[in-house]
Short mmCIF file of C-alpha atoms in Angstrom, two decimals:
data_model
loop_
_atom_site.label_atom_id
_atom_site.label_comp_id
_atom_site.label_asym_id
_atom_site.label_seq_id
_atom_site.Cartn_x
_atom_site.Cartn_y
_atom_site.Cartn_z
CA UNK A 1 -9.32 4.70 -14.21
CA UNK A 2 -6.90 2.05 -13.45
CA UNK A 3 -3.07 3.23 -13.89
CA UNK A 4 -0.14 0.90 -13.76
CA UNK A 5 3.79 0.38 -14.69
CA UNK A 6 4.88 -2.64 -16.55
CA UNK A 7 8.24 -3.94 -16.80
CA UNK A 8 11.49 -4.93 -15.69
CA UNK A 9 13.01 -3.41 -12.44
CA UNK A 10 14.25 0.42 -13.34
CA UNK A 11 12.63 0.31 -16.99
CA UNK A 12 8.69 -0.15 -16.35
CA UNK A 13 6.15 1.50 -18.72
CA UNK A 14 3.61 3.36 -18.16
CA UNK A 15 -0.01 1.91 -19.47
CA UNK A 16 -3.69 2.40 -18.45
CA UNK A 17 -5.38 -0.92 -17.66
CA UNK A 18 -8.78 -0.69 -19.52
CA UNK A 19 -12.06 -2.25 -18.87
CA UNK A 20 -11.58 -5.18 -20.81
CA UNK A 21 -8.08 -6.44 -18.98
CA UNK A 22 -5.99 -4.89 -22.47
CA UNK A 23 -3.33 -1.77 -21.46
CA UNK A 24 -3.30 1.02 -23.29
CA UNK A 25 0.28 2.87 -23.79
CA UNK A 26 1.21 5.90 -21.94
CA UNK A 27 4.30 6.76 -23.54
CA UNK A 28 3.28 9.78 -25.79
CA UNK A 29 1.92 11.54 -22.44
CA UNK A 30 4.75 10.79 -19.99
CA UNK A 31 7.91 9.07 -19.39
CA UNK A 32 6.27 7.79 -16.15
CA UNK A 33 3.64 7.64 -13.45
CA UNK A 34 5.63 9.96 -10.23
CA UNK A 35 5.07 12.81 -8.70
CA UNK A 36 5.56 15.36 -11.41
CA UNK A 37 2.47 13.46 -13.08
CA UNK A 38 0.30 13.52 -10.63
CA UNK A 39 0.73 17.05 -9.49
CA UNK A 40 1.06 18.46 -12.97
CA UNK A 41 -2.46 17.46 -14.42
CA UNK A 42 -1.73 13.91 -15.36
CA UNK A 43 -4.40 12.12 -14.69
CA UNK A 44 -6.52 14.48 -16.31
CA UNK A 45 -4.34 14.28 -19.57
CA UNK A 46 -4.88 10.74 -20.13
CA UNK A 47 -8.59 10.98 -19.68
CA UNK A 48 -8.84 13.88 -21.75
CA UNK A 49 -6.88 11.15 -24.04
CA UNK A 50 -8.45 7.94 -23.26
CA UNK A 51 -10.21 7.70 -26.48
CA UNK A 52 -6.69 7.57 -28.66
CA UNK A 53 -4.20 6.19 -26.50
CA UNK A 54 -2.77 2.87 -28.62
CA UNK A 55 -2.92 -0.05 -27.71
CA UNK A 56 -0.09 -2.08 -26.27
CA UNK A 57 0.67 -5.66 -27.14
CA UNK A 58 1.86 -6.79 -23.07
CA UNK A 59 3.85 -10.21 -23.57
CA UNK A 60 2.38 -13.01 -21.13
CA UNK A 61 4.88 -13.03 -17.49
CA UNK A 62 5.64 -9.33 -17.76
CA UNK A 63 6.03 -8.19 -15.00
CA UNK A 64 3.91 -5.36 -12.88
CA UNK A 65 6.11 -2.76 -10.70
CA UNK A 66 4.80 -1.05 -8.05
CA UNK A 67 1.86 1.92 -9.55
CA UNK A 68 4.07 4.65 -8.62
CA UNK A 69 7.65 5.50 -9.45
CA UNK A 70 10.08 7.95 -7.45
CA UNK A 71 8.24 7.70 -3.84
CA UNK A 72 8.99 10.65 -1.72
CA UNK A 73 7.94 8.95 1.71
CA UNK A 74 5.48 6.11 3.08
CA UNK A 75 3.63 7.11 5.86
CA UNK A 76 2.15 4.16 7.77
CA UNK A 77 -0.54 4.26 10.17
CA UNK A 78 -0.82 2.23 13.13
CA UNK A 79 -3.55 0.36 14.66
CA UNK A 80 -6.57 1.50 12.62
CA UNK A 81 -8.76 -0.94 13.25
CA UNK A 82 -10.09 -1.44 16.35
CA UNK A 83 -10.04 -5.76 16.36
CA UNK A 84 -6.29 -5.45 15.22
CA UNK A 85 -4.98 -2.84 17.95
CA UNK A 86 -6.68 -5.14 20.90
CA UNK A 87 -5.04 -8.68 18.70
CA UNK A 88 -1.78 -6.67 19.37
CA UNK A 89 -2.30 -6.09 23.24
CA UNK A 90 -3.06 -2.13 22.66
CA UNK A 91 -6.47 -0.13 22.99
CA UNK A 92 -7.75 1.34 19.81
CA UNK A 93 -6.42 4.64 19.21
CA UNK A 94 -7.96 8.24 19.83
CA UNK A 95 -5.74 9.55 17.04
CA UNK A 96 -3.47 8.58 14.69
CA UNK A 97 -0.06 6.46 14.92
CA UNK A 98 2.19 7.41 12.40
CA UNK A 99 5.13 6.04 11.76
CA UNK A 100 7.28 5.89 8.52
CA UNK A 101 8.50 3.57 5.66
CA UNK A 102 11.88 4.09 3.66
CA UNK A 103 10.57 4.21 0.10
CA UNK A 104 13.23 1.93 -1.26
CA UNK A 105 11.05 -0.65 0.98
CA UNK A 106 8.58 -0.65 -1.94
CA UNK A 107 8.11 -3.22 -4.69
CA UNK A 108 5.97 -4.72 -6.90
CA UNK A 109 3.16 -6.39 -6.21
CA UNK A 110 4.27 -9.85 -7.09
CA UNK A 111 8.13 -9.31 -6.33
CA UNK A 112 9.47 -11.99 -3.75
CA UNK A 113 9.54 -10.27 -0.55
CA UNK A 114 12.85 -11.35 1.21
CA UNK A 115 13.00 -12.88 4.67
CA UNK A 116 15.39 -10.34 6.93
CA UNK A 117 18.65 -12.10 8.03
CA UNK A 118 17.57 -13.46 11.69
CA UNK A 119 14.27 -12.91 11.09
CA UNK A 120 12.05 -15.77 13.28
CA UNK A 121 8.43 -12.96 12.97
CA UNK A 122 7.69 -11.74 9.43
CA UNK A 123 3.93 -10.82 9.18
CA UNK A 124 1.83 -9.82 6.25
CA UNK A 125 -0.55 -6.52 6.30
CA UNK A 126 -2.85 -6.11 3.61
CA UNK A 127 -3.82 -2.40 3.82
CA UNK A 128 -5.20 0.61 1.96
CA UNK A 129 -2.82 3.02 0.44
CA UNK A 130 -3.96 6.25 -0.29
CA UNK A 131 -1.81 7.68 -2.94
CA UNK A 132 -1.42 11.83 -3.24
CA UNK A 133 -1.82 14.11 -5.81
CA UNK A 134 -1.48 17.54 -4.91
CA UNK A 135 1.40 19.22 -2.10
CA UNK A 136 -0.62 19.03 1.41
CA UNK A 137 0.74 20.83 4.12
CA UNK A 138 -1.34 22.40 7.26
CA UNK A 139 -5.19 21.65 5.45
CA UNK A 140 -7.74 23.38 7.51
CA UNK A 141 -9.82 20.33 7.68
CA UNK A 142 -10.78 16.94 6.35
CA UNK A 143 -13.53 18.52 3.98
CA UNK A 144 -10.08 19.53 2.08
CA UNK A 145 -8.55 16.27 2.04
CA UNK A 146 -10.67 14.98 -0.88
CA UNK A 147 -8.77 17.46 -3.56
CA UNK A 148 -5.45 15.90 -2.77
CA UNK A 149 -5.56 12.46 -3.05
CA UNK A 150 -4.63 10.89 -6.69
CA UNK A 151 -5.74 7.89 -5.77
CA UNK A 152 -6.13 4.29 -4.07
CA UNK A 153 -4.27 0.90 -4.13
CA UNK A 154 -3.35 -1.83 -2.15
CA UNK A 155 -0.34 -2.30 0.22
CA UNK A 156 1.32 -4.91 2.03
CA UNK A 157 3.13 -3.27 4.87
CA UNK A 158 5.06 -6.71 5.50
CA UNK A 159 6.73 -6.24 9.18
CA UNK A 160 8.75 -8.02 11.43
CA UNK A 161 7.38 -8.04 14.87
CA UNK A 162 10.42 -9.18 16.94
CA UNK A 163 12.24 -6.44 15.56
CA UNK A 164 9.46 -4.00 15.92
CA UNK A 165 8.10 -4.89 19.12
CA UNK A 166 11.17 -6.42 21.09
CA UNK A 167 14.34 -4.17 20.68
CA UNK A 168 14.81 -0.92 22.09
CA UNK A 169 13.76 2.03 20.09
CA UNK A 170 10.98 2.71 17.36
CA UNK A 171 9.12 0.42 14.85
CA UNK A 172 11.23 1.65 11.96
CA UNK A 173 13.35 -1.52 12.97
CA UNK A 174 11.03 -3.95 12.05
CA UNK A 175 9.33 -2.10 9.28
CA UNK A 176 12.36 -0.90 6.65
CA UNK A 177 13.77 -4.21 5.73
CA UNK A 178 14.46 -4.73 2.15
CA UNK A 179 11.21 -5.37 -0.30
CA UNK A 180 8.83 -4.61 3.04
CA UNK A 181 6.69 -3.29 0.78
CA UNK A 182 4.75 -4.42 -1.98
CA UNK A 183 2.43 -2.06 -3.49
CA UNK A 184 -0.35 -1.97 -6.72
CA UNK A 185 -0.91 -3.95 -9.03
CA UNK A 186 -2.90 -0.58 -10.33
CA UNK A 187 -3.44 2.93 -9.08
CA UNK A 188 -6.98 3.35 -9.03
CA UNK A 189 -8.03 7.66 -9.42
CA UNK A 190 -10.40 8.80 -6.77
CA UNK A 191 -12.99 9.26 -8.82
CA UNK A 192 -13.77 5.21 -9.22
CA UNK A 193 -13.60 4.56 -5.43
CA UNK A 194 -16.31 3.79 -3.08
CA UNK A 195 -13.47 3.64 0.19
CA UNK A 196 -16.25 2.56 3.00
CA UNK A 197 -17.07 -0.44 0.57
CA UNK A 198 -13.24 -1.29 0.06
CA UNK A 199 -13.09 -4.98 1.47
CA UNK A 200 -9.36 -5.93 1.95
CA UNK A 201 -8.52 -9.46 2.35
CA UNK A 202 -5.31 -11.66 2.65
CA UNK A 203 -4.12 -15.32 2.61
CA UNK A 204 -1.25 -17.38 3.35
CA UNK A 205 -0.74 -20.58 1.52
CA UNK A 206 -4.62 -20.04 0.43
CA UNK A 207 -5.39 -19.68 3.71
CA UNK A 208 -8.05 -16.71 4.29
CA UNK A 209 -6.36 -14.68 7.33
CA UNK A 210 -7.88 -11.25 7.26
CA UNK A 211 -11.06 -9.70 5.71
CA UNK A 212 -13.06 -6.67 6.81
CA UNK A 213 -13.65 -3.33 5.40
CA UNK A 214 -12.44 -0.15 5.02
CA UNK A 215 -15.77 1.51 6.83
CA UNK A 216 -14.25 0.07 9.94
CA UNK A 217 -11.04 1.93 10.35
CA UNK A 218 -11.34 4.52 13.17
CA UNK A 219 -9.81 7.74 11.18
CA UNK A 220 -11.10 7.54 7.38
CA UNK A 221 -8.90 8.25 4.57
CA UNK A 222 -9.74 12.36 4.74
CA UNK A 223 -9.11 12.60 7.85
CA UNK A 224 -5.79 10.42 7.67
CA UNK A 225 -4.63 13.05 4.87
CA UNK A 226 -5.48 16.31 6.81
CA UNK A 227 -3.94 14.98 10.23
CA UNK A 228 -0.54 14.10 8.30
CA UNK A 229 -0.41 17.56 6.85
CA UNK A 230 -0.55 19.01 10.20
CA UNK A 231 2.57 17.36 10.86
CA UNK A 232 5.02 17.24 7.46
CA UNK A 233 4.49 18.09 3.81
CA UNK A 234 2.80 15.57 1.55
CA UNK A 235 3.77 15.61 -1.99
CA UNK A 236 2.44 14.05 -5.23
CA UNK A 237 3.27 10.48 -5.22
CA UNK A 238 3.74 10.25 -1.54
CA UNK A 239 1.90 7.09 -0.02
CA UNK A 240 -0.01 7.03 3.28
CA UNK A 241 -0.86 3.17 4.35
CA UNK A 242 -3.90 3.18 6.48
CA UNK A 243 -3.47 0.57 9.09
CA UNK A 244 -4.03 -3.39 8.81
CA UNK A 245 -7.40 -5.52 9.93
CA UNK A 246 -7.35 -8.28 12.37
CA UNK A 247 -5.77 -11.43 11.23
CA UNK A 248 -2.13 -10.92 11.06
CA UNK A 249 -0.04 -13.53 12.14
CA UNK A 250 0.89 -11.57 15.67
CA UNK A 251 -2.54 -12.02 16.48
CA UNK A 252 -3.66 -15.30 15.41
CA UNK A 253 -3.14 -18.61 17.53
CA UNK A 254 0.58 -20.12 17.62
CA UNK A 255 1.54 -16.32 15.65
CA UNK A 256 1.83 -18.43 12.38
CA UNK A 257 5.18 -16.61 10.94
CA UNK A 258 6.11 -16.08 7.76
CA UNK A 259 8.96 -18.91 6.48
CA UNK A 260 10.92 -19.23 3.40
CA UNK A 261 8.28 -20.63 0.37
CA UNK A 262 5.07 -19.59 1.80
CA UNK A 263 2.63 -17.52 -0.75
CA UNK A 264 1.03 -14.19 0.68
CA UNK A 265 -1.77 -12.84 -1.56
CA UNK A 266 -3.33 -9.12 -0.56
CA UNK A 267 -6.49 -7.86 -2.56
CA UNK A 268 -9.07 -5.16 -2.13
CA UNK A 269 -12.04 -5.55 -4.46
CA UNK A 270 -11.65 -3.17 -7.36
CA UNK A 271 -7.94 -2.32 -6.38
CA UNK A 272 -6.53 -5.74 -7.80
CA UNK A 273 -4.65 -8.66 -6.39
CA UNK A 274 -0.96 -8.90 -5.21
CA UNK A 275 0.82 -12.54 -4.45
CA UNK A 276 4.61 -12.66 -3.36
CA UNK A 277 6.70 -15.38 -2.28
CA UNK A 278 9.12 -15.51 0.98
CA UNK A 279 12.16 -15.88 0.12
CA UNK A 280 15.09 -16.18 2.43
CA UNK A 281 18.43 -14.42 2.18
CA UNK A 282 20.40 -16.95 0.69
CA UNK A 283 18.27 -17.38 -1.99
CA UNK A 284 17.59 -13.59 -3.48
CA UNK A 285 21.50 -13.51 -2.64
#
């Protein structure tokens, strides 16, 4: 089941996306898809309801907004593949970088993302984001992990890498800028996901820059979930990005930044397609 939010910035709808591309309206079963959704039995509501949800007539343009509304916390992962922790000068991991994301960084998936004031390294990351929907804290082990995710969709966990990798401190510098974070176009449930057949891909100006699949990160999506619990409370509607592939602009020959009017498009198969435009300070104002 496909769930998604459509609509202008702070008045986005809830809707269902159904097999045939047409939305069907949440409205009569919540105000929105957050947290107090997902943990209170809302997915299973609307597909105890599927069958008489109405139809929604969806004007052509309108916009999508990011799957989720109300993010508590974004908890990124670093490094998860193996190819893009040696493209960034660093041995895969042998466990899991975690570092976090403001929630105000996220957007929706075809919102301009906006080019940081002295930025001169923006870099797309098409990545997995795992999407919970039950409170997680201290699981016993990844066998428990299943029960708590809501669901899947994709992420681009845009970064600056002169910020992040050449001032003094953490990453959080180069990964909290302003619209850092595009995220949907759906919420796919658990239930319709394969994850080790995920294949995430990007492009830059139609450019293919990163493609591999999701059976090739070193700590799965279970595991991810239990080792986060071990170290702060997940709740519904929190977001856990899973790491980027190879093919990011740090890694690639001449680092190929990110500049005012280029096109980034992020899409894993059966998770939907995202496409933003840079856009530079002066022109989001």
């Amino acid at each position: 089941m496909r769930l998604a939010r459509l609509g202008a910035v702070g008045a986005e709808r809830p809707v269902v996306v159904a097999d045939d591309g047409s939305y069907l309206d949440l409205t009569g079963i919540t105000g929105d898809i957050d947290g107090a959704f997902l943990g209170g039995g809302g997915i299973e509501r609307v597909r105890a309801a599927l069958d008489t949800l109405p139809r929604l007539d969806v004007p052509a343009g309108t916009r999508v907004g990011a799957p989720v509304a109300g993010i508590g916390k974004v908890v990124c992962i670093g490094q998860n593949y193996a190819k893009h922790a040696r493209e960034s000068g660093a041995e895969p991991p042998t466990e899991p970088i975690i570092f976090l994301k403001a929630a105000d960084t996220v957007v929706g998936p075809d919102d301009d993302v906006r080019i940081p004031k002295d930025s001169v390294k923006t870099d797309w990351e098409v990545e997995l984001a795992i999407v919970i929907g039950r409170t997680a804290r201290y699981l016993e082990s990844s066998d428990d992990a299943k029960d708590f995710i809501a669901g899947y969709a994709v992420s681009n966990d845009v970064s600056e890498r002169a910020f992040q990798l050449e001032r003094l401190g953490q990453w959080d510098k180069g990964k909290n800028c302003e619209t850092f974070n595009p995220l949907g176009p759906w919420l796919v449930t658990g239930d319709a996901v394969d994850v080790p057949k995920l294949r995430l891909r990007s492009w830059v100006n139609g450019e293919a820059r990163q493609d591999e699949v999701a059976a090739d990160m070193i700590f799965g999506v279970e595991h991810l979930v239990w080792y986060v619990s071990q170290f702060m409370v997940l709740y519904p509607g929190d977001v856990i990005n899973t790491g980027t592939p190879a093919g990011v602009a740090l890694g690639l020959p001449g680092q190929p930044y990110l500049r005012a009017g280029d096109v980034m498009e992020m899409e894993i198969e059966g998770l939907g397609r995202q496409r933003q435009t840079l856009a530079s300070v002066s022109q989001l104002g």
